[in-house]
Amino acid sequence: MSSESVGGILGAVVAAIVLVVAVMFGPIGQYGKPPKPAKVEPAPAAAPAAPAAPAPRGPVIREVPNQ
């Protein structure tokens, strides 16, 4: 037996093992799996407290005179 035929046989054995493991664990990623259920949270009860705070404003940009 030459080293090339031994390498071919070992390569075939490794390829077969990889295929068996791939079939056992199934598809990788989301493909083939059921979609995850969306998490539904109930709306919080409205509190009769203070009014809502004003929305935060962005940075104020003022013109600077050239000197």
JSON list of C-alpha atoms in Angstrom, two decimals:
[
{"chain": "A", "resi": 1, "resn": "MET", "atom": "CA", "xyz": [0.00, 0.00, 0.00]},
{"chain": "A", "resi": 2, "resn": "SER", "atom": "CA", "xyz": [1.39, 3.36, -0.92]},
{"chain": "A", "resi": 3, "resn": "SER", "atom": "CA", "xyz": [1.11, 6.42, 1.26]},
{"chain": "A", "resi": 4, "resn": "GLU", "atom": "CA", "xyz": [-1.33, 7.98, -1.23]},
{"chain": "A", "resi": 5, "resn": "SER", "atom": "CA", "xyz": [-3.83, 5.17, -0.87]},
{"chain": "A", "resi": 6, "resn": "VAL", "atom": "CA", "xyz": [-3.52, 5.28, 2.94]},
{"chain": "A", "resi": 7, "resn": "GLY", "atom": "CA", "xyz": [-4.14, 9.04, 2.83]},
{"chain": "A", "resi": 8, "resn": "GLY", "atom": "CA", "xyz": [-7.17, 8.51, 0.60]},
{"chain": "A", "resi": 9, "resn": "ILE", "atom": "CA", "xyz": [-8.64, 5.93, 2.95]},
{"chain": "A", "resi": 10, "resn": "LEU", "atom": "CA", "xyz": [-8.04, 8.12, 6.00]},
{"chain": "A", "resi": 11, "resn": "GLY", "atom": "CA", "xyz": [-9.58, 11.09, 4.17]},
{"chain": "A", "resi": 12, "resn": "ALA", "atom": "CA", "xyz": [-12.67, 9.04, 3.34]},
{"chain": "A", "resi": 13, "resn": "VAL", "atom": "CA", "xyz": [-12.99, 7.90, 6.97]},
{"chain": "A", "resi": 14, "resn": "VAL", "atom": "CA", "xyz": [-12.70, 11.49, 8.24]},
{"chain": "A", "resi": 15, "resn": "ALA", "atom": "CA", "xyz": [-15.25, 12.69, 5.67]},
{"chain": "A", "resi": 16, "resn": "ALA", "atom": "CA", "xyz": [-17.68, 9.94, 6.70]},
{"chain": "A", "resi": 17, "resn": "ILE", "atom": "CA", "xyz": [-17.31, 10.86, 10.39]},
{"chain": "A", "resi": 18, "resn": "VAL", "atom": "CA", "xyz": [-17.92, 14.54, 9.61]},
{"chain": "A", "resi": 19, "resn": "LEU", "atom": "CA", "xyz": [-21.06, 13.68, 7.63]},
{"chain": "A", "resi": 20, "resn": "VAL", "atom": "CA", "xyz": [-22.41, 11.47, 10.42]},
{"chain": "A", "resi": 21, "resn": "VAL", "atom": "CA", "xyz": [-21.85, 14.21, 13.01]},
{"chain": "A", "resi": 22, "resn": "ALA", "atom": "CA", "xyz": [-23.49, 16.79, 10.72]},
{"chain": "A", "resi": 23, "resn": "VAL", "atom": "CA", "xyz": [-26.57, 14.61, 10.31]},
{"chain": "A", "resi": 24, "resn": "MET", "atom": "CA", "xyz": [-26.77, 13.95, 14.06]},
{"chain": "A", "resi": 25, "resn": "PHE", "atom": "CA", "xyz": [-26.69, 17.61, 15.05]},
{"chain": "A", "resi": 26, "resn": "GLY", "atom": "CA", "xyz": [-28.90, 18.83, 12.22]},
{"chain": "A", "resi": 27, "resn": "PRO", "atom": "CA", "xyz": [-28.68, 22.02, 10.21]},
{"chain": "A", "resi": 28, "resn": "ILE", "atom": "CA", "xyz": [-26.59, 24.88, 11.51]},
{"chain": "A", "resi": 29, "resn": "GLY", "atom": "CA", "xyz": [-28.25, 28.19, 12.33]},
{"chain": "A", "resi": 30, "resn": "GLN", "atom": "CA", "xyz": [-31.93, 29.07, 12.12]},
{"chain": "A", "resi": 31, "resn": "TYR", "atom": "CA", "xyz": [-32.51, 26.98, 8.98]},
{"chain": "A", "resi": 32, "resn": "GLY", "atom": "CA", "xyz": [-34.59, 23.91, 9.79]},
{"chain": "A", "resi": 33, "resn": "LYS", "atom": "CA", "xyz": [-35.50, 25.01, 13.31]},
{"chain": "A", "resi": 34, "resn": "PRO", "atom": "CA", "xyz": [-38.89, 26.30, 14.41]},
{"chain": "A", "resi": 35, "resn": "PRO", "atom": "CA", "xyz": [-39.03, 30.09, 14.82]},
{"chain": "A", "resi": 36, "resn": "LYS", "atom": "CA", "xyz": [-38.60, 31.38, 18.34]},
{"chain": "A", "resi": 37, "resn": "PRO", "atom": "CA", "xyz": [-41.86, 32.67, 19.84]},
{"chain": "A", "resi": 38, "resn": "ALA", "atom": "CA", "xyz": [-42.06, 36.42, 20.27]},
{"chain": "A", "resi": 39, "resn": "LYS", "atom": "CA", "xyz": [-41.95, 37.53, 23.87]},
{"chain": "A", "resi": 40, "resn": "VAL", "atom": "CA", "xyz": [-45.18, 39.36, 24.69]},
{"chain": "A", "resi": 41, "resn": "GLU", "atom": "CA", "xyz": [-45.13, 41.61, 27.71]},
{"chain": "A", "resi": 42, "resn": "PRO", "atom": "CA", "xyz": [-48.36, 43.10, 29.03]},
{"chain": "A", "resi": 43, "resn": "ALA", "atom": "CA", "xyz": [-48.58, 46.89, 28.96]},
{"chain": "A", "resi": 44, "resn": "PRO", "atom": "CA", "xyz": [-47.88, 48.45, 32.37]},
{"chain": "A", "resi": 45, "resn": "ALA", "atom": "CA", "xyz": [-50.84, 49.89, 34.22]},
{"chain": "A", "resi": 46, "resn": "ALA", "atom": "CA", "xyz": [-51.22, 53.62, 33.67]},
{"chain": "A", "resi": 47, "resn": "ALA", "atom": "CA", "xyz": [-50.40, 55.51, 36.84]},
{"chain": "A", "resi": 48, "resn": "PRO", "atom": "CA", "xyz": [-52.34, 58.75, 37.48]},
{"chain": "A", "resi": 49, "resn": "ALA", "atom": "CA", "xyz": [-49.09, 60.46, 38.49]},
{"chain": "A", "resi": 50, "resn": "ALA", "atom": "CA", "xyz": [-47.13, 63.42, 37.08]},
{"chain": "A", "resi": 51, "resn": "PRO", "atom": "CA", "xyz": [-47.26, 64.28, 33.37]},
{"chain": "A", "resi": 52, "resn": "ALA", "atom": "CA", "xyz": [-44.61, 62.93, 31.05]},
{"chain": "A", "resi": 53, "resn": "ALA", "atom": "CA", "xyz": [-41.24, 64.68, 31.02]},
{"chain": "A", "resi": 54, "resn": "PRO", "atom": "CA", "xyz": [-40.30, 66.63, 27.89]},
{"chain": "A", "resi": 55, "resn": "ALA", "atom": "CA", "xyz": [-38.18, 64.82, 25.34]},
{"chain": "A", "resi": 56, "resn": "PRO", "atom": "CA", "xyz": [-34.43, 65.45, 25.60]},
{"chain": "A", "resi": 57, "resn": "ARG", "atom": "CA", "xyz": [-33.14, 67.94, 23.09]},
{"chain": "A", "resi": 58, "resn": "GLY", "atom": "CA", "xyz": [-30.06, 67.60, 20.98]},
{"chain": "A", "resi": 59, "resn": "PRO", "atom": "CA", "xyz": [-26.97, 69.79, 21.23]},
{"chain": "A", "resi": 60, "resn": "VAL", "atom": "CA", "xyz": [-27.46, 73.51, 20.70]},
{"chain": "A", "resi": 61, "resn": "ILE", "atom": "CA", "xyz": [-25.23, 74.81, 17.90]},
{"chain": "A", "resi": 62, "resn": "ARG", "atom": "CA", "xyz": [-24.57, 78.52, 17.94]},
{"chain": "A", "resi": 63, "resn": "GLU", "atom": "CA", "xyz": [-22.73, 80.55, 15.40]},
{"chain": "A", "resi": 64, "resn": "VAL", "atom": "CA", "xyz": [-19.37, 81.84, 16.56]},
{"chain": "A", "resi": 65, "resn": "PRO", "atom": "CA", "xyz": [-18.19, 85.12, 15.00]},
{"chain": "A", "resi": 66, "resn": "ASN", "atom": "CA", "xyz": [-14.89, 84.96, 13.11]},
{"chain": "A", "resi": 67, "resn": "GLN", "atom": "CA", "xyz": [-12.23, 87.19, 14.64]}
]
